[in-house]
N, CA, C and O atoms as a GROMACS GRO file, in nm:
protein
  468
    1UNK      N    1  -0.025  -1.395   0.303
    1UNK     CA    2  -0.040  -1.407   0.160
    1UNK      C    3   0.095  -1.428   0.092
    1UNK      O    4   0.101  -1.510   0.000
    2UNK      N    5   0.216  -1.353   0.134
    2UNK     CA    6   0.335  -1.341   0.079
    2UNK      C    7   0.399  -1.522   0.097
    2UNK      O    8   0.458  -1.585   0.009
    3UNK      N    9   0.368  -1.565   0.219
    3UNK     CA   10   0.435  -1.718   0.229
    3UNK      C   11   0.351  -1.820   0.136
    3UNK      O   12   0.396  -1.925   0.091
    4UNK      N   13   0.238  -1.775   0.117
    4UNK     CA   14   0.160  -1.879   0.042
    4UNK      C   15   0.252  -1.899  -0.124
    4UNK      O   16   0.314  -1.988  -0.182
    5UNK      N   17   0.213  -1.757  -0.146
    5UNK     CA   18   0.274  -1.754  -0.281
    5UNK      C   19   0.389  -1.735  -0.307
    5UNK      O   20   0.418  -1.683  -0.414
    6UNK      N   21   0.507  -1.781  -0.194
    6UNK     CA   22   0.636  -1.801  -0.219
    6UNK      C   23   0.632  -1.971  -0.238
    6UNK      O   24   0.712  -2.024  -0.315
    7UNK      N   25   0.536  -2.048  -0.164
    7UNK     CA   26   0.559  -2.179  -0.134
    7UNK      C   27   0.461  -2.207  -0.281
    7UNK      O   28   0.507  -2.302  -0.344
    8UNK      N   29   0.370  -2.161  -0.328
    8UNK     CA   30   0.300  -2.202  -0.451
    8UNK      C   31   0.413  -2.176  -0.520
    8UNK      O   32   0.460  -2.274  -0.576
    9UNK      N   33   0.467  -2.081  -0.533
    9UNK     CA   34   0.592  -2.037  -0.691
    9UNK      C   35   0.686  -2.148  -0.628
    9UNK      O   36   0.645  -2.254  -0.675
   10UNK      N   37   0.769  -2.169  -0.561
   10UNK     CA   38   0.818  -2.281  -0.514
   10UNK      C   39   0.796  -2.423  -0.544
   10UNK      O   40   0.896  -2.492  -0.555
   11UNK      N   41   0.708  -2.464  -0.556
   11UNK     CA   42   0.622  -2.609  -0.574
   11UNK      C   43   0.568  -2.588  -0.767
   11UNK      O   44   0.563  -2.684  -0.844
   12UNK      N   45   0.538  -2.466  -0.803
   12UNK     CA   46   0.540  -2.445  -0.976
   12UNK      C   47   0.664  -2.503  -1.011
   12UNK      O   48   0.674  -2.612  -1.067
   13UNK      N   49   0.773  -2.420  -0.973
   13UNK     CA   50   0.876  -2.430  -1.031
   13UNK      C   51   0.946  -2.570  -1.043
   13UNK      O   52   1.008  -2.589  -1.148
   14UNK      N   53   0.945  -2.670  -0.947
   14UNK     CA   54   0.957  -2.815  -0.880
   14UNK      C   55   0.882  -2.884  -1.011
   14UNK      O   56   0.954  -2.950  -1.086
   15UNK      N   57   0.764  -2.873  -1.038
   15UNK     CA   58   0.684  -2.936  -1.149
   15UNK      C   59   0.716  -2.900  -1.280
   15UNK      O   60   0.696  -2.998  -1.351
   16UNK      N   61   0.734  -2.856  -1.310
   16UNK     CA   62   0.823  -2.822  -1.482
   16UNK      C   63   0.847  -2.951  -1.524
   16UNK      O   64   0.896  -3.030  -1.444
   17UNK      N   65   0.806  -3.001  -1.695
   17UNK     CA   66   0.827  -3.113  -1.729
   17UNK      C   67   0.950  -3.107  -1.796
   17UNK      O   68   0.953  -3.191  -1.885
   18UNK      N   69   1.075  -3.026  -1.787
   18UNK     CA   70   1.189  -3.072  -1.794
   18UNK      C   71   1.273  -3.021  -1.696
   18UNK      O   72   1.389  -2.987  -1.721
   19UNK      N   73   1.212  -3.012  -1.563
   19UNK     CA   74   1.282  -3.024  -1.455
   19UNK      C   75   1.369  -3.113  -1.376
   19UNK      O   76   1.369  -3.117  -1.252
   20UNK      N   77   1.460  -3.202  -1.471
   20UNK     CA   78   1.518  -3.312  -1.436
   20UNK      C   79   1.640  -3.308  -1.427
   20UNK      O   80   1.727  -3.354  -1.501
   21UNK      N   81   1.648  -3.241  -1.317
   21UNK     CA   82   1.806  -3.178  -1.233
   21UNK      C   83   1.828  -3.290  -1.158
   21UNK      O   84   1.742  -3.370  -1.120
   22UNK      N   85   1.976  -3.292  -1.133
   22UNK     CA   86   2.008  -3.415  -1.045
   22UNK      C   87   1.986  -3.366  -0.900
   22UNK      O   88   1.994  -3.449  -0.810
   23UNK      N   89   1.963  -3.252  -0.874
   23UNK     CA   90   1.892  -3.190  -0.725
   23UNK      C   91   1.768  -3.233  -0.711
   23UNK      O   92   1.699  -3.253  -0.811
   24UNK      N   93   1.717  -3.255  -0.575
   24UNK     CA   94   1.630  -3.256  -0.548
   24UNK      C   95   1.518  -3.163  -0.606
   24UNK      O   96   1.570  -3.093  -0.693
   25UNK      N   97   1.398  -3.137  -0.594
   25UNK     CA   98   1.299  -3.036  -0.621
   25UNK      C   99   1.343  -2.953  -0.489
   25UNK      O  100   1.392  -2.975  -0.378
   26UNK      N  101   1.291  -2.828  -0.579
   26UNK     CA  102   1.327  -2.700  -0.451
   26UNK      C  103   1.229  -2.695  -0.383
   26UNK      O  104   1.224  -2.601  -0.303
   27UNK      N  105   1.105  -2.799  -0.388
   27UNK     CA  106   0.986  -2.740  -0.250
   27UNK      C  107   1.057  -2.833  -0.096
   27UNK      O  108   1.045  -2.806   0.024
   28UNK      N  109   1.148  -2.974  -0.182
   28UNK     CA  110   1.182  -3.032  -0.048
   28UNK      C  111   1.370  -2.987  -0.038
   28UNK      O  112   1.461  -3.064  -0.004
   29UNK      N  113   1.383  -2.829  -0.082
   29UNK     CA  114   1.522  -2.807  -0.027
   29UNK      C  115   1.507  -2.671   0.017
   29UNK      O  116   1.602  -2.592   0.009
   30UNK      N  117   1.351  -2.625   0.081
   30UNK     CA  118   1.314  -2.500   0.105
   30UNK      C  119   1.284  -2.490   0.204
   30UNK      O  120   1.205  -2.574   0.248
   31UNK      N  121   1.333  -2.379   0.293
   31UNK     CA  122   1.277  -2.343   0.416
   31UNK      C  123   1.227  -2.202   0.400
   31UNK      O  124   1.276  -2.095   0.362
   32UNK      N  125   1.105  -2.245   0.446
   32UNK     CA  126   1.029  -2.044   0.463
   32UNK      C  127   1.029  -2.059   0.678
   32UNK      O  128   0.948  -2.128   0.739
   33UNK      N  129   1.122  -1.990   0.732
   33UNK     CA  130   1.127  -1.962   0.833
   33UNK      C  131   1.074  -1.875   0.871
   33UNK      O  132   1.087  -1.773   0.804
   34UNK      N  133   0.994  -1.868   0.987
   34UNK     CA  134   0.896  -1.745   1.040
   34UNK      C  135   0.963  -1.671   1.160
   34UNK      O  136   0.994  -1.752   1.248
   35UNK      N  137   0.993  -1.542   1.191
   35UNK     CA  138   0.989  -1.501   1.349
   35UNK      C  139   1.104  -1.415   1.261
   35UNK      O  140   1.119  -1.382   1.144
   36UNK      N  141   1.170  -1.398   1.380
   36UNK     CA  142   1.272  -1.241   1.408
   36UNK      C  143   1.435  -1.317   1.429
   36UNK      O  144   1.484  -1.392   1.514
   37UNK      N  145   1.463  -1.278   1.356
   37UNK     CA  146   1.639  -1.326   1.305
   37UNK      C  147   1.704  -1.269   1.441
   37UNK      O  148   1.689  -1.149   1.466
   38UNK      N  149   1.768  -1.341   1.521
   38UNK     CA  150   1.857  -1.472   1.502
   38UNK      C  151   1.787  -1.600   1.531
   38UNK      O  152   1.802  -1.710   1.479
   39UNK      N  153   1.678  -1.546   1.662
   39UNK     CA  154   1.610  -1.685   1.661
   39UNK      C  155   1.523  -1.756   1.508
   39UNK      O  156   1.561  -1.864   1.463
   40UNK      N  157   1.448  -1.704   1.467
   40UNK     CA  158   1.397  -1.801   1.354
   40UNK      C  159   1.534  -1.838   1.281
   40UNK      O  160   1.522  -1.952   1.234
   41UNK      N  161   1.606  -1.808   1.265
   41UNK     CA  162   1.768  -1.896   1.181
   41UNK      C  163   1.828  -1.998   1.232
   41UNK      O  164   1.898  -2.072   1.162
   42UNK      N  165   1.802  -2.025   1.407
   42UNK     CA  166   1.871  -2.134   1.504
   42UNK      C  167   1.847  -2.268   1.419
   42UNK      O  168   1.912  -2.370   1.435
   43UNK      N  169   1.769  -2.255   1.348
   43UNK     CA  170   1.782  -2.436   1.272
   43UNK      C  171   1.888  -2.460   1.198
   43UNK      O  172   1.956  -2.562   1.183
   44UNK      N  173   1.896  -2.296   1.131
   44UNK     CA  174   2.039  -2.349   1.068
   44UNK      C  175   2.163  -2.324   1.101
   44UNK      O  176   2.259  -2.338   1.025
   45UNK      N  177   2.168  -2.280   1.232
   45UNK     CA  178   2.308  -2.268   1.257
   45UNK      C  179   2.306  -2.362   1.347
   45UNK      O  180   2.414  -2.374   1.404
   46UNK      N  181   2.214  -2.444   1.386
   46UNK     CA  182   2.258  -2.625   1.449
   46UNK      C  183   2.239  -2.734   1.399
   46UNK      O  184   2.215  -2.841   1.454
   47UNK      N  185   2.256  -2.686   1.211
   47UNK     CA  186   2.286  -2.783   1.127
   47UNK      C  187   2.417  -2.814   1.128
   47UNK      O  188   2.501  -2.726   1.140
   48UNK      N  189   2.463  -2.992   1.110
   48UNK     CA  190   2.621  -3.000   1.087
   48UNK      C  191   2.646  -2.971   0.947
   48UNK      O  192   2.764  -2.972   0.913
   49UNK      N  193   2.532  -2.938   0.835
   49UNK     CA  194   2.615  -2.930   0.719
   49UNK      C  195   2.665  -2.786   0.724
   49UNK      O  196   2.627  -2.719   0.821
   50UNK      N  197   2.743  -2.729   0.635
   50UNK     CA  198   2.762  -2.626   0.595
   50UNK      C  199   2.738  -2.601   0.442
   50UNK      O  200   2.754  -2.490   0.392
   51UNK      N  201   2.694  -2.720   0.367
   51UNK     CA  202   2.684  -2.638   0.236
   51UNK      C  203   2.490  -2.664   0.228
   51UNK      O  204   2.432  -2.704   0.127
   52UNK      N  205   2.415  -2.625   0.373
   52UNK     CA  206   2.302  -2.637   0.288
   52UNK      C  207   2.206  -2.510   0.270
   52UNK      O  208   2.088  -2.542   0.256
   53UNK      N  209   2.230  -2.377   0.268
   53UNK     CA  210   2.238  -2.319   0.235
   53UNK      C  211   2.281  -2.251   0.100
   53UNK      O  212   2.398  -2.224   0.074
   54UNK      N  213   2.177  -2.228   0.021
   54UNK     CA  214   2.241  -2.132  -0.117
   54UNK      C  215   2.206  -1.975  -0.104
   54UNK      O  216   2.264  -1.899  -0.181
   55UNK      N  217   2.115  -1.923  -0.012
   55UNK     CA  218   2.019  -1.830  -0.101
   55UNK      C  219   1.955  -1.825   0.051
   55UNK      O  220   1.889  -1.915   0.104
   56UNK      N  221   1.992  -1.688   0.114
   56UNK     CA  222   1.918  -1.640   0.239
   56UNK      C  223   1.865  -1.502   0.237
   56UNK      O  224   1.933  -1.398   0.240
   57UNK      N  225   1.750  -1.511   0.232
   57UNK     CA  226   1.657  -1.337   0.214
   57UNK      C  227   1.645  -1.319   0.343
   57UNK      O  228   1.591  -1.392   0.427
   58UNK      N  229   1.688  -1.235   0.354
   58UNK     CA  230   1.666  -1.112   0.505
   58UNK      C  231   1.574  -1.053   0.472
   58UNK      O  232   1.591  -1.004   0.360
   59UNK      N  233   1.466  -1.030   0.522
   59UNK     CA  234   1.372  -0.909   0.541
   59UNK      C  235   1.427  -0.826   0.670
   59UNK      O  236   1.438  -0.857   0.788
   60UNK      N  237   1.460  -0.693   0.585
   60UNK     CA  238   1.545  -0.614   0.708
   60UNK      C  239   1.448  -0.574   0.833
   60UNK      O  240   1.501  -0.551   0.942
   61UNK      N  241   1.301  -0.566   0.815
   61UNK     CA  242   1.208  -0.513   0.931
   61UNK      C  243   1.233  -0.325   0.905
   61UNK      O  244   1.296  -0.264   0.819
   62UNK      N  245   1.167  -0.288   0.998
   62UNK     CA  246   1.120  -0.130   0.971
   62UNK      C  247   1.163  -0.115   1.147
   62UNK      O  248   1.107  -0.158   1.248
   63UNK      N  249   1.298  -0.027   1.125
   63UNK     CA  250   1.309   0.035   1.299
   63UNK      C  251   1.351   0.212   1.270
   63UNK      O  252   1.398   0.236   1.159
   64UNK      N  253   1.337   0.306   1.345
   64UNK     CA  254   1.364   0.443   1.336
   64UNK      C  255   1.486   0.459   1.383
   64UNK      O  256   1.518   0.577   1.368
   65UNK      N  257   1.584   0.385   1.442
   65UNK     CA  258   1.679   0.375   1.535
   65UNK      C  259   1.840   0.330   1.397
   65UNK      O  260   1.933   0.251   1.415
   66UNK      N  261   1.822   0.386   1.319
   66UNK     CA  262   1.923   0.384   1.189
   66UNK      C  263   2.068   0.320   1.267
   66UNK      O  264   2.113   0.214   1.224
   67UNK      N  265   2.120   0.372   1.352
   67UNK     CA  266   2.240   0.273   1.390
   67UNK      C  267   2.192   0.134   1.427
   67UNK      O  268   2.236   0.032   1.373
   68UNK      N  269   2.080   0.135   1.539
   68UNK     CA  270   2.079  -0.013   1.600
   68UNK      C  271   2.063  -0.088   1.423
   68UNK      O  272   2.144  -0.172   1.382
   69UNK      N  273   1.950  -0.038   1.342
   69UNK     CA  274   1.927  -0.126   1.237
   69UNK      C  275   2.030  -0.143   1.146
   69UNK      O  276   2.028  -0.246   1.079
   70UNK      N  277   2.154  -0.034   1.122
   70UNK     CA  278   2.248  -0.099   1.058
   70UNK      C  279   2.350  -0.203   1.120
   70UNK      O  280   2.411  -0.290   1.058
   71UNK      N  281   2.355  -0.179   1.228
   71UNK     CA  282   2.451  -0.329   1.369
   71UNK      C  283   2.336  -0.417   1.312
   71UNK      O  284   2.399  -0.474   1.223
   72UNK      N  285   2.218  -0.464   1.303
   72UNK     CA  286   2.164  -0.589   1.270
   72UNK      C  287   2.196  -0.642   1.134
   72UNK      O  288   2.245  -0.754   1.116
   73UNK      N  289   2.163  -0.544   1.026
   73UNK     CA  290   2.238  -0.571   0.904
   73UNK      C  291   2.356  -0.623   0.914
   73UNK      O  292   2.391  -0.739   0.891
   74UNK      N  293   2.420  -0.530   0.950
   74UNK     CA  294   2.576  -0.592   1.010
   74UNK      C  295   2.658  -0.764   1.019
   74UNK      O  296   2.727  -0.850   0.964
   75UNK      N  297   2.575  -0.719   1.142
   75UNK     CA  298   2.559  -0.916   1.234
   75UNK      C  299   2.510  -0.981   1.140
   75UNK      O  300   2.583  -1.060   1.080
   76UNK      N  301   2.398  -0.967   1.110
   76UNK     CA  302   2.276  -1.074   1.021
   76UNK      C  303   2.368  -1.162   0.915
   76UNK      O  304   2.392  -1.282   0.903
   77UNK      N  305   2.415  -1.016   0.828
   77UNK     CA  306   2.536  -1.044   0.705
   77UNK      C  307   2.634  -1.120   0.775
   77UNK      O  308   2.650  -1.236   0.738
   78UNK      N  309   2.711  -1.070   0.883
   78UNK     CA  310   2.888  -1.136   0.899
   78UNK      C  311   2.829  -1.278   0.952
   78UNK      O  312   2.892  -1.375   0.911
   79UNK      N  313   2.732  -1.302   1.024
   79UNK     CA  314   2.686  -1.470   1.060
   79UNK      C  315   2.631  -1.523   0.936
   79UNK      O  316   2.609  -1.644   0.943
   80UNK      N  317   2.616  -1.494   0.876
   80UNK     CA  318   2.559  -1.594   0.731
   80UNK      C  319   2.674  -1.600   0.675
   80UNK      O  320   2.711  -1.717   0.672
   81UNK      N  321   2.753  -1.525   0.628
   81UNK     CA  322   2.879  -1.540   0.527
   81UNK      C  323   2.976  -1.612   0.619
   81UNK      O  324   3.049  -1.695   0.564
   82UNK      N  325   2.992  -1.593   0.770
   82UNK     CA  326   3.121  -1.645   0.825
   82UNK      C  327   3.048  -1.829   0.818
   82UNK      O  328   3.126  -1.924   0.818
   83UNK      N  329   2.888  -1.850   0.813
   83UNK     CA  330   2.886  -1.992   0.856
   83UNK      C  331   2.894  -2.045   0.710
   83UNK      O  332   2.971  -2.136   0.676
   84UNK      N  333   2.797  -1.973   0.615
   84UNK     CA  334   2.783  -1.995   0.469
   84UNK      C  335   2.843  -1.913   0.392
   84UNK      O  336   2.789  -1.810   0.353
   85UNK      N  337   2.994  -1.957   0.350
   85UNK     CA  338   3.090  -1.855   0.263
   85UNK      C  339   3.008  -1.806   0.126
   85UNK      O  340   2.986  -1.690   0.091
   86UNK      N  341   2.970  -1.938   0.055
   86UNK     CA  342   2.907  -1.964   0.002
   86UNK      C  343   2.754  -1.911  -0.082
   86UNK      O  344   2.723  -1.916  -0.202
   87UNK      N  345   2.698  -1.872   0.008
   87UNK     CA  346   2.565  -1.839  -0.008
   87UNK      C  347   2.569  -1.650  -0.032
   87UNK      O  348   2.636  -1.553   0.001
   88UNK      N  349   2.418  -1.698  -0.132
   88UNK     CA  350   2.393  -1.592  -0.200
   88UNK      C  351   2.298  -1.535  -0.115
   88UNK      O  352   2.206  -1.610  -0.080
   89UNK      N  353   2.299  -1.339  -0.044
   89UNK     CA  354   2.207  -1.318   0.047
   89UNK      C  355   2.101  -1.208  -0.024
   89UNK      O  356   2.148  -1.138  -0.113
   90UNK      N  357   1.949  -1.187   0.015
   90UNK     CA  358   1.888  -1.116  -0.089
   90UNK      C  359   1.777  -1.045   0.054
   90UNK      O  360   1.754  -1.073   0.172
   91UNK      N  361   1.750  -0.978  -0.013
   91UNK     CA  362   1.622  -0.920   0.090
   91UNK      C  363   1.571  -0.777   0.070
   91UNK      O  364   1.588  -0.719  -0.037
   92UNK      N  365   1.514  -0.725   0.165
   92UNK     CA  366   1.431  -0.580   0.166
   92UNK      C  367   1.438  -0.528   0.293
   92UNK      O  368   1.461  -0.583   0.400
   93UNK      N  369   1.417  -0.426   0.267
   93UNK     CA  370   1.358  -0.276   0.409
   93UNK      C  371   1.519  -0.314   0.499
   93UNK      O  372   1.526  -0.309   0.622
   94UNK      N  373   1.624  -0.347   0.421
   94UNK     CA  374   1.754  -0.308   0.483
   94UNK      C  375   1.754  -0.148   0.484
   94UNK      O  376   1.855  -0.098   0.535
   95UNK      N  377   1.674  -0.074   0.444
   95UNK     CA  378   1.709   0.068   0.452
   95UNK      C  379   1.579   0.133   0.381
   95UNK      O  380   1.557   0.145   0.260
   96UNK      N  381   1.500   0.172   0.487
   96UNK     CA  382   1.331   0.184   0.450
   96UNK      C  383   1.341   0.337   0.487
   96UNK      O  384   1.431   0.409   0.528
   97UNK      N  385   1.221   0.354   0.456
   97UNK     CA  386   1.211   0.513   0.461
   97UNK      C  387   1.192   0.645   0.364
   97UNK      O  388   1.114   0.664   0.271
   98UNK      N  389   1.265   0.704   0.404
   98UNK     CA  390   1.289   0.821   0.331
   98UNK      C  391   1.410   0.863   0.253
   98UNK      O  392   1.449   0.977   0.228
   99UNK      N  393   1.461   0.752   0.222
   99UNK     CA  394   1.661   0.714   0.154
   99UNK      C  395   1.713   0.772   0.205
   99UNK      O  396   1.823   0.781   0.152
  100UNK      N  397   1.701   0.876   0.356
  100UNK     CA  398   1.828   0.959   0.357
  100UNK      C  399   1.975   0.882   0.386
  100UNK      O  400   2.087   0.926   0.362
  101UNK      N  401   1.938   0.759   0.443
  101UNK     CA  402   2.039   0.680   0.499
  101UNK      C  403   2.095   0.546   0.355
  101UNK      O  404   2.197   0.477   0.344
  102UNK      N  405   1.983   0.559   0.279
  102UNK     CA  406   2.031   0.425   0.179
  102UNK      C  407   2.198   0.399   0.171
  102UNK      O  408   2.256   0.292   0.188
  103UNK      N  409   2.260   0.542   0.136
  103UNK     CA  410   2.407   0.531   0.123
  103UNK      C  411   2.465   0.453   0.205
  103UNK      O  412   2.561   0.391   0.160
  104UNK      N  413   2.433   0.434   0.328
  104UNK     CA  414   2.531   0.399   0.464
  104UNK      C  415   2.478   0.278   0.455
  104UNK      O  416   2.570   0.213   0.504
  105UNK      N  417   2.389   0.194   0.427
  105UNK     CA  418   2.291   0.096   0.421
  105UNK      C  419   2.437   0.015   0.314
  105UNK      O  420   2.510  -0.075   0.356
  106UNK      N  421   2.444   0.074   0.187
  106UNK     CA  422   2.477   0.060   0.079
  106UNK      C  423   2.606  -0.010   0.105
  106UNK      O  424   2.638  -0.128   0.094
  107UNK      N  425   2.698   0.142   0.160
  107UNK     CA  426   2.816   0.139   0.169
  107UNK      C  427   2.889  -0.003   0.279
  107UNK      O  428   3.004  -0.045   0.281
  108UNK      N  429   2.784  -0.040   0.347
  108UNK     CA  430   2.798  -0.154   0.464
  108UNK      C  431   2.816  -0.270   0.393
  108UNK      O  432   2.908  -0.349   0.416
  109UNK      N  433   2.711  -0.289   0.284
  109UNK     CA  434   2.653  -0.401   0.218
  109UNK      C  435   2.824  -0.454   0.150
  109UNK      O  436   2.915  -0.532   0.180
  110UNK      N  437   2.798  -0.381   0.074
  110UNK     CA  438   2.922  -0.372  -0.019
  110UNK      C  439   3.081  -0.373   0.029
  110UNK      O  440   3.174  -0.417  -0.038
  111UNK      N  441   3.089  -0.322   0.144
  111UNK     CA  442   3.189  -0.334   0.223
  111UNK      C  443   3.223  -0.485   0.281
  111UNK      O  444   3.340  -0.522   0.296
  112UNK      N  445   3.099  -0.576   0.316
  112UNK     CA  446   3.069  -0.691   0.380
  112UNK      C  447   3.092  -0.783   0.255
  112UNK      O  448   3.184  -0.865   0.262
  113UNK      N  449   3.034  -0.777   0.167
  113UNK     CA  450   3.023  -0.846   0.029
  113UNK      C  451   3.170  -0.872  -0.007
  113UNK      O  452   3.213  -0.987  -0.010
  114UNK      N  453   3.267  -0.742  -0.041
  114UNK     CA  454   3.385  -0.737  -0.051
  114UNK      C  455   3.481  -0.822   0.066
  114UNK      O  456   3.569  -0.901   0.032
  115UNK      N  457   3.448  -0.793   0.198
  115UNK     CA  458   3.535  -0.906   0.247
  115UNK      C  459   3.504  -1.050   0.292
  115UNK      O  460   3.583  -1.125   0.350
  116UNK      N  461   3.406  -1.069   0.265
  116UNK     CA  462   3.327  -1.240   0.253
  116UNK      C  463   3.292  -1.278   0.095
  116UNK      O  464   3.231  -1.384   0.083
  117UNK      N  465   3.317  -1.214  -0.014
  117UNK     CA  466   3.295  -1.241  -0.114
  117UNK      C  467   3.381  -1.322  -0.179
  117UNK      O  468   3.359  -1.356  -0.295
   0.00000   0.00000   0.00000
């Protein structure tokens, strides 16, 4: 349900009758990639461009294992910013639960942001 109505709001937004950007429409500069990061991302890291990327949502996933899931945060972040300086990153369940950990979640983010920013 969630991909449908990312790709319907996607294709709304494209149709606007003063949508007359010198960009393309965003339904043909959109990728909704499916599967488990790093593999579902391999398309774009064996792209030769580097600026085609603006705007990468991580869905962090749900693990009990708070270190392994902050090393993925980690990675996920330093490979998007080291390929796409550029790009703006957005997402969820980087830090699910019961907040005891949000801080460390936080403190990573922001730490990463600061030296790829």
């Amino acid at each position: 349900m969630q991909r449908s109505l990312a790709a319907y709001t996607i294709e709304q937004k494209t149709m606007q009758p003063n949508n007359n950007k010198a960009a393309p429409p965003a339904s043909q500069r959109t990728l909704l990639l499916q599967g488990m990061y790093p593999r579902a991302a391999q398309p774009l890291w064996e792209s030769p461009r580097d600026d085609l990327i603006d705007l990468f949502y991580l869905d962090g996933g749900k693990t009990k294992n708070i270190t392994k899931h902050l090393e993925f945060v980690r990675a996920t972040l330093t490979n998007i910013w080291q390929r796409y300086p550029r790009c703006l990153v957005a997402g969820d369940d980087w830090s699910w639960g019961d907040g005891r950990h949000s801080g460390r979640f936080q403190a990573l983010i922001q730490r990463l942001a600061a030296q790829y920013g």
